[in-house]
PDB file of C-alpha atoms and ligand atoms in Angstrom:
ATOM      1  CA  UNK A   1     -15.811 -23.252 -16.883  1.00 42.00           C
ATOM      2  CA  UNK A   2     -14.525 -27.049 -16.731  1.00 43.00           C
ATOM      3  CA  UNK A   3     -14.524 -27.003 -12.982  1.00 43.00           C
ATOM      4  CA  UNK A   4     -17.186 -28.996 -11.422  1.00 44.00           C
ATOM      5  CA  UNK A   5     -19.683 -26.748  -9.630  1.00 45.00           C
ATOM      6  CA  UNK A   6     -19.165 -28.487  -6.123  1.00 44.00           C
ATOM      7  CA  UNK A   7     -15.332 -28.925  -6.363  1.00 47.00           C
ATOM      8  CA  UNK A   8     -14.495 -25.318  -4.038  1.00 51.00           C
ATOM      9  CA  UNK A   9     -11.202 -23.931  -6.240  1.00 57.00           C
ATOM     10  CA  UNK A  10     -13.144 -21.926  -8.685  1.00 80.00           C
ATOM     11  CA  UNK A  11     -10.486 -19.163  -8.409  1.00 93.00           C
ATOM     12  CA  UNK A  12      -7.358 -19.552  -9.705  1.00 96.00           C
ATOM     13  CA  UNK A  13      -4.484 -16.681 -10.651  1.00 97.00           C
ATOM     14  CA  UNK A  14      -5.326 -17.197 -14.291  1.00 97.00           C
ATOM     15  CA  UNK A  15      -9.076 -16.731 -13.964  1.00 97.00           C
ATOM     16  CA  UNK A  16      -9.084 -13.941 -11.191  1.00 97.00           C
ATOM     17  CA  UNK A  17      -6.846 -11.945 -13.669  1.00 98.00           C
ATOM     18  CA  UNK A  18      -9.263 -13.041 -16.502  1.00 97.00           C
ATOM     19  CA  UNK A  19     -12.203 -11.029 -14.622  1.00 97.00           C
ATOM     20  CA  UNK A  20      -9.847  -8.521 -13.896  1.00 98.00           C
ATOM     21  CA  UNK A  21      -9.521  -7.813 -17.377  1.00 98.00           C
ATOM     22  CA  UNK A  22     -13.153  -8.196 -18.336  1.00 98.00           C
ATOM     23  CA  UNK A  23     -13.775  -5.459 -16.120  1.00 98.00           C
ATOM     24  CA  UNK A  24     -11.521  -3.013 -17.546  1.00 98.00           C
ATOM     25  CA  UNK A  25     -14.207  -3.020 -19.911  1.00 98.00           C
ATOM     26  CA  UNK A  26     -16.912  -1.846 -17.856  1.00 98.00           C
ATOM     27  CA  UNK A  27     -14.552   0.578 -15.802  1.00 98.00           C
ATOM     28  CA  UNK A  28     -13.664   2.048 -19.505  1.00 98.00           C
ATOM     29  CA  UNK A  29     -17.107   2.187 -21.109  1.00 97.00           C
ATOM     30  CA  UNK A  30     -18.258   3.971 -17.662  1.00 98.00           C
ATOM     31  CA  UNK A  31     -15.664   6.935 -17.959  1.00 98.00           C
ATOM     32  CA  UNK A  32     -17.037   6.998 -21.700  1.00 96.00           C
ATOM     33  CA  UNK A  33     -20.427   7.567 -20.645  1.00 97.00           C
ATOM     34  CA  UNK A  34     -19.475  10.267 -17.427  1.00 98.00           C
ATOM     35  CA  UNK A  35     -17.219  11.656 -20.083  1.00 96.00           C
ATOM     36  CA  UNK A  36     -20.516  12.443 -22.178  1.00 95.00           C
ATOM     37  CA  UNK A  37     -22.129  15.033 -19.518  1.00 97.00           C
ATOM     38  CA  UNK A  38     -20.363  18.335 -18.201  1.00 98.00           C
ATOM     39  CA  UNK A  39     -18.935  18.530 -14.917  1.00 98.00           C
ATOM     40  CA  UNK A  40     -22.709  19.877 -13.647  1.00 98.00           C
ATOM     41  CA  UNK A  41     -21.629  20.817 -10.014  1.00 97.00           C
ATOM     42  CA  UNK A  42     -24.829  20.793  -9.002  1.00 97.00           C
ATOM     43  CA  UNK A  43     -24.790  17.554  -8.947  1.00 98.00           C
ATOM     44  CA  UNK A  44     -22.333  17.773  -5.762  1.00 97.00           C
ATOM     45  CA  UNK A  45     -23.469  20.890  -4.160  1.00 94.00           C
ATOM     46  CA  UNK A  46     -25.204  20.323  -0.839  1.00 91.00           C
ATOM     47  CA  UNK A  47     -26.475  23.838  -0.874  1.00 90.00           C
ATOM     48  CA  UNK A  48     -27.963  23.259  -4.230  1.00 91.00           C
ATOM     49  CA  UNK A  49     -30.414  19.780  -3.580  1.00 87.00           C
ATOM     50  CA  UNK A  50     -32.335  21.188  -0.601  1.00 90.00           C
ATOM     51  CA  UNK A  51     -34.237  17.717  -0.844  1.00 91.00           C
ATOM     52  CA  UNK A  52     -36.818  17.757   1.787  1.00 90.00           C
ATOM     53  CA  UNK A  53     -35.908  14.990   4.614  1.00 91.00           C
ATOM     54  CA  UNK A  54     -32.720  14.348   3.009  1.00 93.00           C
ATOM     55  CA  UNK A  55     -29.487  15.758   3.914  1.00 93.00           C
ATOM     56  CA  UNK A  56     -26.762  16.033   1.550  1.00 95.00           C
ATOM     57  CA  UNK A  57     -25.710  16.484  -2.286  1.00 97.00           C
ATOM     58  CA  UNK A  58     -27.961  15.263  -5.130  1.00 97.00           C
ATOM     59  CA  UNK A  59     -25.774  12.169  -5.661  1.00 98.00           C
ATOM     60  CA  UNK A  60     -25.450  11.053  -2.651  1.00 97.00           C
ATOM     61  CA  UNK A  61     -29.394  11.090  -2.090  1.00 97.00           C
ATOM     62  CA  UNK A  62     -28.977   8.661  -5.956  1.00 97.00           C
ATOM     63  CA  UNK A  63     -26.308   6.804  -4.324  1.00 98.00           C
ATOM     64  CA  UNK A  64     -28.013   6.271  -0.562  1.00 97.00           C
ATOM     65  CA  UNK A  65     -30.982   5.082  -2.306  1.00 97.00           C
ATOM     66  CA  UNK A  66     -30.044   3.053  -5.375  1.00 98.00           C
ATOM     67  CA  UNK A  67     -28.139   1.091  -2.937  1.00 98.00           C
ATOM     68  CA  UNK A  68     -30.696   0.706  -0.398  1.00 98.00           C
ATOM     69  CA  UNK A  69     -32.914  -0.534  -3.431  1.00 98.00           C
ATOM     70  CA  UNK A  70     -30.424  -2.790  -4.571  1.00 98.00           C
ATOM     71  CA  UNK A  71     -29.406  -4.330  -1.175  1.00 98.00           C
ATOM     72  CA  UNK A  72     -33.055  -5.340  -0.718  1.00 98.00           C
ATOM     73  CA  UNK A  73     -33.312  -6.874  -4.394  1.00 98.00           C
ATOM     74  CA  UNK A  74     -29.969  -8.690  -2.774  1.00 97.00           C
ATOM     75  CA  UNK A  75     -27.030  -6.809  -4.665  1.00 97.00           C
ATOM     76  CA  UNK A  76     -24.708  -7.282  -1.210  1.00 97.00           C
ATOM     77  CA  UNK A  77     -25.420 -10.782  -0.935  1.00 96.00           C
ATOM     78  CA  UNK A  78     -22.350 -11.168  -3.210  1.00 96.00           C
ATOM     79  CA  UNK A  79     -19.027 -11.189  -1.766  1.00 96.00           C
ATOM     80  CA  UNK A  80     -17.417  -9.235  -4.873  1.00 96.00           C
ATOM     81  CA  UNK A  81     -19.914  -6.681  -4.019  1.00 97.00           C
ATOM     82  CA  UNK A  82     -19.166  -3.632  -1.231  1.00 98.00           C
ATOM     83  CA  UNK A  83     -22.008  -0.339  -0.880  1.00 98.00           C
ATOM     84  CA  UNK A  84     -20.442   2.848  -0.191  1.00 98.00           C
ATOM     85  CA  UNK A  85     -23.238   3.853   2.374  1.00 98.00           C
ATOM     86  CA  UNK A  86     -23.100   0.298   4.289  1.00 97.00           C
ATOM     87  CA  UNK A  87     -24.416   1.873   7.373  1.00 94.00           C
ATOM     88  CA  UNK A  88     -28.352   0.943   7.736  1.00 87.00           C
ATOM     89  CA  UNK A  89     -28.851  -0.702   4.497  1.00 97.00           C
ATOM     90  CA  UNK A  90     -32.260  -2.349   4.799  1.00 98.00           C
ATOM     91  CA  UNK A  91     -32.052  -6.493   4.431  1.00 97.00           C
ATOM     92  CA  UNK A  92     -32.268  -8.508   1.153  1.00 97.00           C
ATOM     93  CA  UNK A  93     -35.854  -9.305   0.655  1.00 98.00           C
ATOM     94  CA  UNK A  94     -35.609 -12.163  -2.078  1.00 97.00           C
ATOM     95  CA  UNK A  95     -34.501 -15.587  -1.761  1.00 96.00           C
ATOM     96  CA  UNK A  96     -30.789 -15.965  -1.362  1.00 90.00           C
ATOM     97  CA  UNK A  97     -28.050 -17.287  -3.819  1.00 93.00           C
ATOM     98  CA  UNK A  98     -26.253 -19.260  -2.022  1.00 91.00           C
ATOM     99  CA  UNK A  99     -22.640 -17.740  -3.292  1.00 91.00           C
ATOM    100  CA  UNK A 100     -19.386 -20.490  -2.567  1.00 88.00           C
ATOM    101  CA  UNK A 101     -17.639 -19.263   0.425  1.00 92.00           C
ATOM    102  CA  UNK A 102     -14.181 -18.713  -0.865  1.00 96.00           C
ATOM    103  CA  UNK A 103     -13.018 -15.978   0.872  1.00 97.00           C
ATOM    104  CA  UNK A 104     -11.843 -15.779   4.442  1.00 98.00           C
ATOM    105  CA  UNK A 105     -15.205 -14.602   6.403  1.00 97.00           C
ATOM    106  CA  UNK A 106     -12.433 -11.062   7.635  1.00 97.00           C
ATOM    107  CA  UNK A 107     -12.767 -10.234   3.616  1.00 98.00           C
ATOM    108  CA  UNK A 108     -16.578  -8.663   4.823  1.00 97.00           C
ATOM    109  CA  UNK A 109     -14.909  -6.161   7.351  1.00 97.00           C
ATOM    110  CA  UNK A 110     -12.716  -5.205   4.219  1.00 98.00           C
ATOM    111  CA  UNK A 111     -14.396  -1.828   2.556  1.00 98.00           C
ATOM    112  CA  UNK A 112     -12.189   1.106   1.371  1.00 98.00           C
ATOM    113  CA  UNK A 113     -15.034   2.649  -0.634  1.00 98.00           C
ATOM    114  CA  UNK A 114     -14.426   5.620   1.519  1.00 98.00           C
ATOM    115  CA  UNK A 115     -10.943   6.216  -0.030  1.00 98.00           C
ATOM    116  CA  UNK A 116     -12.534   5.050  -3.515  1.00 98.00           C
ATOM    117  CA  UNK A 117     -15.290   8.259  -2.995  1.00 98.00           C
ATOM    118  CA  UNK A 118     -12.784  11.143  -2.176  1.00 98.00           C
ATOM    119  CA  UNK A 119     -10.373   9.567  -5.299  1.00 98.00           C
ATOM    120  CA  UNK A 120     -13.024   9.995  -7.628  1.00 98.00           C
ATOM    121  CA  UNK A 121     -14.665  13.427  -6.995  1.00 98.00           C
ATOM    122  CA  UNK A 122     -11.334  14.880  -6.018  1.00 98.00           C
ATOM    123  CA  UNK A 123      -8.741  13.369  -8.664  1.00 98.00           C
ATOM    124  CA  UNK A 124     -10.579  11.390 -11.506  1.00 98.00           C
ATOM    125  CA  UNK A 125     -13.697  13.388 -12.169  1.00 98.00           C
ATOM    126  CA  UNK A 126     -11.938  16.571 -13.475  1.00 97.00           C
ATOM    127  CA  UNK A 127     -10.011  14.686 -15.607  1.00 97.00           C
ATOM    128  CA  UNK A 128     -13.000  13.117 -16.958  1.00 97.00           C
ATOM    129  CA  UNK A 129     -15.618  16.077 -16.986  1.00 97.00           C
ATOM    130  CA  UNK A 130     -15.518  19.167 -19.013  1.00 95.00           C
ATOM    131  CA  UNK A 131     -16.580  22.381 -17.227  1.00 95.00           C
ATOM    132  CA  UNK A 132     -20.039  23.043 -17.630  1.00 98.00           C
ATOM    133  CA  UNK A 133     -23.807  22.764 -16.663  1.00 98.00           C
ATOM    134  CA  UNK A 134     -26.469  21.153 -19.070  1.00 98.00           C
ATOM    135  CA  UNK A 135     -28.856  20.547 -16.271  1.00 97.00           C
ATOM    136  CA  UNK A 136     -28.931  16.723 -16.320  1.00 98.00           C
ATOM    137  CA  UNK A 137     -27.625  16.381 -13.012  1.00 97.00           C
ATOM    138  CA  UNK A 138     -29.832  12.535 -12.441  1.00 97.00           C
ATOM    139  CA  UNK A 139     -28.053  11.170 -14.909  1.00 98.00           C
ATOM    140  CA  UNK A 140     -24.884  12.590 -14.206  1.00 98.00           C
ATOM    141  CA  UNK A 141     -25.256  11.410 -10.757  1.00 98.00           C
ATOM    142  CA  UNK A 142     -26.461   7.298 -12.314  1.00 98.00           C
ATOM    143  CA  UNK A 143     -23.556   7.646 -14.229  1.00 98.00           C
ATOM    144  CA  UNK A 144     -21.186   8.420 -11.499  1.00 98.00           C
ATOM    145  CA  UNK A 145     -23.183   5.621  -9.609  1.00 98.00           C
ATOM    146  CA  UNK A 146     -22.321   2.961 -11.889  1.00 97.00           C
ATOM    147  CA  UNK A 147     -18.846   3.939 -12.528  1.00 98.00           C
ATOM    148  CA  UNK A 148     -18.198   4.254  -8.638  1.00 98.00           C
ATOM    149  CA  UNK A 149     -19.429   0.931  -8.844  1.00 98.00           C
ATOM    150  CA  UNK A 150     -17.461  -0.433 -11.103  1.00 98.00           C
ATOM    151  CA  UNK A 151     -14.032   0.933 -10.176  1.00 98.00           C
ATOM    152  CA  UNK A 152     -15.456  -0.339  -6.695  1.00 98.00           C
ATOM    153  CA  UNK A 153     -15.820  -4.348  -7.337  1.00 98.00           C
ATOM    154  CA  UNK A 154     -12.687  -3.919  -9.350  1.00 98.00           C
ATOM    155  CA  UNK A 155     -10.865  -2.725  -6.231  1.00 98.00           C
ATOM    156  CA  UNK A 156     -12.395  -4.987  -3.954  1.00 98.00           C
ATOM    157  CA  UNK A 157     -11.819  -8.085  -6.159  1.00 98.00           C
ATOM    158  CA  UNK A 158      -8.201  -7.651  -4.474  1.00 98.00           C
ATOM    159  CA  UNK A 159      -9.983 -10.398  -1.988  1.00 98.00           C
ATOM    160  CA  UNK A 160     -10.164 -12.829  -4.520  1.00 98.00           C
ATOM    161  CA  UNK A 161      -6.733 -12.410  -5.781  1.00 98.00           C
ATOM    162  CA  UNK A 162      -5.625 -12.122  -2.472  1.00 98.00           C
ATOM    163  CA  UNK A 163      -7.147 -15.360  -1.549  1.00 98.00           C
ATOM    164  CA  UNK A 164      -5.756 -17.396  -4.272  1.00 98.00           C
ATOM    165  CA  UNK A 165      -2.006 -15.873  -4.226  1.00 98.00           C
ATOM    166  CA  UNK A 166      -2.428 -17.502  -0.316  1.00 98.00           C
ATOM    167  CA  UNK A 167      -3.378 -20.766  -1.159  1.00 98.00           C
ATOM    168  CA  UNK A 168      -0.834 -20.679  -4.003  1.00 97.00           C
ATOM    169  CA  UNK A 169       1.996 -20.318  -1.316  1.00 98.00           C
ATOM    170  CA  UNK A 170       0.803 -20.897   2.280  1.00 98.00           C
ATOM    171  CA  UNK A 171       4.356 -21.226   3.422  1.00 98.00           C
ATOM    172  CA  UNK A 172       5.403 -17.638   1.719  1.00 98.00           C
ATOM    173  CA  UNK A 173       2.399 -15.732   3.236  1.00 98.00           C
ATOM    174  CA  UNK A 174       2.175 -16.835   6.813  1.00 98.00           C
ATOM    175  CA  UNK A 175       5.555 -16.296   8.054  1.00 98.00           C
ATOM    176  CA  UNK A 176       4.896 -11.989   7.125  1.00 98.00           C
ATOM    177  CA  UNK A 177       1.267 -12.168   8.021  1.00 98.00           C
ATOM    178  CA  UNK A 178       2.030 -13.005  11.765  1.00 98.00           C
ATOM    179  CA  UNK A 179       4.835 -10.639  11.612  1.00 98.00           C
ATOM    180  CA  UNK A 180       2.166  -7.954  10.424  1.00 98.00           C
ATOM    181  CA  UNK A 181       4.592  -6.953   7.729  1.00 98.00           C
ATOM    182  CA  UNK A 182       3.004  -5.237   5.595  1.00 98.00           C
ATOM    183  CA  UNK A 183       5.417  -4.329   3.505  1.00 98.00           C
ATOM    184  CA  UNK A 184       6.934  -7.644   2.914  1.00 98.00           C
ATOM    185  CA  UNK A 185       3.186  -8.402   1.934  1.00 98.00           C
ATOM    186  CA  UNK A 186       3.218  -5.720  -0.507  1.00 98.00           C
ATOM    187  CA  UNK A 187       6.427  -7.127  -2.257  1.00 98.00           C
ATOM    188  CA  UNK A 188       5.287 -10.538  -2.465  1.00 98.00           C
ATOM    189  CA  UNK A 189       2.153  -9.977  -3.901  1.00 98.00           C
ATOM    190  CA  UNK A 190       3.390  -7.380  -6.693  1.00 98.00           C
ATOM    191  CA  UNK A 191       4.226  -8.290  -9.760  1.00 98.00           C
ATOM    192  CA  UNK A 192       5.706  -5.452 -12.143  1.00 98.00           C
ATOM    193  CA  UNK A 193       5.370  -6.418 -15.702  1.00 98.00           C
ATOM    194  CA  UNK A 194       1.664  -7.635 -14.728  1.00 98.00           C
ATOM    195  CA  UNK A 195       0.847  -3.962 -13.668  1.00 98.00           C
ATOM    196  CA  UNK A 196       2.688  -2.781 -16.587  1.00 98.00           C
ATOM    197  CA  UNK A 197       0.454  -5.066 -19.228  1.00 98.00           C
ATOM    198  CA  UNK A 198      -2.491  -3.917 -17.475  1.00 98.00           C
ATOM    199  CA  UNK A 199      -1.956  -0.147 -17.652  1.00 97.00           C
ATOM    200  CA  UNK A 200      -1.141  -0.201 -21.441  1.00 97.00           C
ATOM    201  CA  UNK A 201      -3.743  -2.971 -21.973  1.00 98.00           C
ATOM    202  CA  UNK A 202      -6.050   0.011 -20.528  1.00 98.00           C
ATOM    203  CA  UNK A 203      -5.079   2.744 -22.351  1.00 97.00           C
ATOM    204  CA  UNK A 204      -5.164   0.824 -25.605  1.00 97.00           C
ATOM    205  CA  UNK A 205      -9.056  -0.391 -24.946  1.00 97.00           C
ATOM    206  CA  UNK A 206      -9.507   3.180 -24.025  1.00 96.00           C
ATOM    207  CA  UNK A 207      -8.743   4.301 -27.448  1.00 95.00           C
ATOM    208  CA  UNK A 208     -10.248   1.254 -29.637  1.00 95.00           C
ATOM    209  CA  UNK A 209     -13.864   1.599 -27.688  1.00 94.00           C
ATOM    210  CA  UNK A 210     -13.966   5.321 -27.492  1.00 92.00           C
ATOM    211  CA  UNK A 211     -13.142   5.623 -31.397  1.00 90.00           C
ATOM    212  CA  UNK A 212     -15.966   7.359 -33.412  1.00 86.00           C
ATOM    213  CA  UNK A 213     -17.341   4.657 -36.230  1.00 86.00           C
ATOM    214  CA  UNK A 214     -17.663   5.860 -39.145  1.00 85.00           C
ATOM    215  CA  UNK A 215     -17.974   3.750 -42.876  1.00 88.00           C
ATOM    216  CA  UNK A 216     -16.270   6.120 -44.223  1.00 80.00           C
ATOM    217  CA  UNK A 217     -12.654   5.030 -44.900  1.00 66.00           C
ATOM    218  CA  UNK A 218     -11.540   7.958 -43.100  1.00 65.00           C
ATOM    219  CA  UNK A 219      -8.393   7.864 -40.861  1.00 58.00           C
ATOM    220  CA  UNK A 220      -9.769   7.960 -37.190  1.00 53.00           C
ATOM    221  CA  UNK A 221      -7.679  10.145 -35.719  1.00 57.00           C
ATOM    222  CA  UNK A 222      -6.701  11.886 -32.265  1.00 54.00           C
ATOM    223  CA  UNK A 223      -9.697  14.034 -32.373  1.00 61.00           C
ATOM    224  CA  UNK A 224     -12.223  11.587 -33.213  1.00 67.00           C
ATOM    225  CA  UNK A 225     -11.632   9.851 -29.476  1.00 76.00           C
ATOM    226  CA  UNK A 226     -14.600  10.500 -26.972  1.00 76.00           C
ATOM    227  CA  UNK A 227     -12.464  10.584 -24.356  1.00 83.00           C
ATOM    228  CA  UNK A 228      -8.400  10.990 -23.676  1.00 92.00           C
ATOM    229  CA  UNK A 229      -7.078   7.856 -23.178  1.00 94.00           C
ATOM    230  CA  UNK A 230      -4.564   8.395 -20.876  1.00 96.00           C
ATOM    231  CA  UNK A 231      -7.082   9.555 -18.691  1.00 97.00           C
ATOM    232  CA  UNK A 232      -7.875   5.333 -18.088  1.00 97.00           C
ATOM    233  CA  UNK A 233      -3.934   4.666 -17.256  1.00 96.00           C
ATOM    234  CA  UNK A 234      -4.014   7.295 -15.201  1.00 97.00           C
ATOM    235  CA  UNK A 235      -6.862   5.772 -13.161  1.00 98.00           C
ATOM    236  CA  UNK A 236      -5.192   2.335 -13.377  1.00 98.00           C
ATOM    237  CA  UNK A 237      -1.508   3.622 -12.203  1.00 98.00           C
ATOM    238  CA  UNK A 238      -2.664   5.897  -9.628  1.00 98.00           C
ATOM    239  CA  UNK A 239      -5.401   4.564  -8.271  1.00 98.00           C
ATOM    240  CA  UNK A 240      -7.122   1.364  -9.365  1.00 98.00           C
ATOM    241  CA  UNK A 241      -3.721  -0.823  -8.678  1.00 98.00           C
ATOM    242  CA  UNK A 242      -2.650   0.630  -5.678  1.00 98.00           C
ATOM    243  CA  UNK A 243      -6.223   0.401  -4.142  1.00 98.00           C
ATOM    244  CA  UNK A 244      -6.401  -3.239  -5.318  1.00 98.00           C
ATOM    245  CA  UNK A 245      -2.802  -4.037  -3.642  1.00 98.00           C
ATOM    246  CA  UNK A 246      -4.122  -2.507  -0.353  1.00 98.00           C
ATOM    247  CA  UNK A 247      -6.939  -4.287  -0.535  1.00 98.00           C
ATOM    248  CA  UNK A 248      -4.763  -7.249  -1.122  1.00 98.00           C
ATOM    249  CA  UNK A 249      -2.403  -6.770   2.018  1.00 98.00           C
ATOM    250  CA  UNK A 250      -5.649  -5.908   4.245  1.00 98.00           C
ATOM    251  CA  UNK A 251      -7.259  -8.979   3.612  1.00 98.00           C
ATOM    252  CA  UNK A 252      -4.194 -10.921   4.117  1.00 98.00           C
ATOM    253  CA  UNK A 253      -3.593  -9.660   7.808  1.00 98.00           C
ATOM    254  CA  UNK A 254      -6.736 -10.827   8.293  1.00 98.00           C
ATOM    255  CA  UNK A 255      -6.118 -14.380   6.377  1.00 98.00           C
ATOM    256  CA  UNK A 256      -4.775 -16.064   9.723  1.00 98.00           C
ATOM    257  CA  UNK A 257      -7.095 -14.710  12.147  1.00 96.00           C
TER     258      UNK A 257
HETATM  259  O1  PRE B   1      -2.579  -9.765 -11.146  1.00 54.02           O
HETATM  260  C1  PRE B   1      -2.225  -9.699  -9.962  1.00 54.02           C
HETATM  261  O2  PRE B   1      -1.422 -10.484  -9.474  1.00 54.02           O
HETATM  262  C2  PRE B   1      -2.767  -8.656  -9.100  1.00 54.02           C
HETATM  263  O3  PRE B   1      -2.531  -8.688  -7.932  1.00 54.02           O
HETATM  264  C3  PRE B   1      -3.550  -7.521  -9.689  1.00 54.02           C
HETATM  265  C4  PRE B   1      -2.659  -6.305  -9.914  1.00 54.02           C
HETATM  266  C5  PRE B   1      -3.591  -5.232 -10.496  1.00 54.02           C
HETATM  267  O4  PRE B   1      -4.190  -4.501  -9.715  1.00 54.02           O
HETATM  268  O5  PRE B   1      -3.749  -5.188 -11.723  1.00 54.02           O
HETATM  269  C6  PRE B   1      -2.098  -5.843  -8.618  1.00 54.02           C
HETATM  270  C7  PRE B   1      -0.862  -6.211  -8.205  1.00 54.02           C
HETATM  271  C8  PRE B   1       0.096  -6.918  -9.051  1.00 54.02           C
HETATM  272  O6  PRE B   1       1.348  -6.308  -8.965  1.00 54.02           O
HETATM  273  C9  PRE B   1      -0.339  -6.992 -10.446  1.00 54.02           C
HETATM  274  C10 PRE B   1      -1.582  -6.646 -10.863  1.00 54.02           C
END
């Protein structure tokens, strides 16, 4: 917040991980609200949307065109920002932000929303939904959309840490990048008791925010949760890190080009 608008280092390790942690909130409160509907199949059943002129599953006709409404109201003019259905998104039609170009211009070839999509329908959605129908399958499918979303940017923001870990240590970085090792990427950029804070950071928020209220004086206990917290480290230590830390080596093969 103290750095001058014009002077080009807004990222640094310390705030990058700041808005990493900010958006454990939104990741959290989004698996509170999914956790709120059913697992409503329907929702993912091709056979089941027969939508005329459309082919495919309820929520991917929500997804396809929330994002091709928000990419002309100029959602993917932000770099932190990746669509999972990038192919023939119509063009912003509002004036353009002119966002600070921080990130090496190979970051926009970077999208592993594909991955992010299987993970979440195959692995983190049963852990998340109860078995069951209660017919609000447009909802359901928003509220998969803006979790999606948010487990998305968090992934993705793997560019901006990536970036700033480079210029933190140009002479570290280079020497593996032009020997394509990726592994000696992944080692350098990893840092254990960070990924350990973060995971029971997670679980802990997961329990405070999806605590029932009450002014009663009342113990809140186990039962009271709206949602297993476990489920959140779960997504952090299976999925959300190691996405991020791909996303991190990806980008930096791409740093020198
Ligand atoms: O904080 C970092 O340095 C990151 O790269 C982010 C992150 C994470 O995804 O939370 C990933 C890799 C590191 O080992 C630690 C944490």
């Amino acid at each position: 917040a103290e750095q001058s608008p014009d002077s080009g280092n807004v990222y640094t390790l310390a705030s990058v991980r700041e808005d990493l942690v900010r958006q454990e909130d939104t990741i959290i409160y989004g698996l509170i609200e999914r956790a709120k509907f059913p697992s409503n199949p329907h929702t993912y059943d091709e056979e089941y949307a027969q939508i005329q002129g459309f082919c495919g599953s309820l929520v991917e006709f929500v997804v396809k065109n929330t994002e091709a409404i928000q990419a002309k109201a100029g959602r993917y003019k932000n770099p932190e920002e990746n669509a999972f259905f990038p192919e023939n998104l119509p063009p912003s039609i509002v004036p353009s932000y002119s966002f600070k170009q921080f990130l090496h211009p190979g970051a926009a070839s970077i999208n592993i929303n594909k991955s992010i999509w299987k993970m979440y329908f195959q692995e983190l959605l049963p852990l998340v939904a109860t078995s069951g129908d209660d017919g609000n399958y447009a909802q359901t499918a928003a509220n998969d959309l803006s979790l999606l979303q948010a487990i998305s940017r968090r992934i993705h923001y793997g560019k901006f840490v990536a970036e700033v870990k480079f210029r933190d240590a140009p002479q570290d970085y280079e020497p593996l990048i032009r020997a394509k090792d990726k592994e000696g990427l992944m080692k350098l950029l990893t840092f254990t008791s960070v990924e350990e804070t973060v995971r029971k950071r997670v679980e802990k928020k997961a329990a405070v925010f999806g605590q029932e209220v009450s002014l009663d004086n009342e113990d809140d206990d186990e039962e009271n949760h709206k949602f297993d917290p476990s489920v959140a480290s779960s997504l952090y230590k299976n999925w959300v890190i190691p996405f991020t830390k791909e996303v991190q080596v990806e980008y930096l093969l791409r740093r020198l080009d």
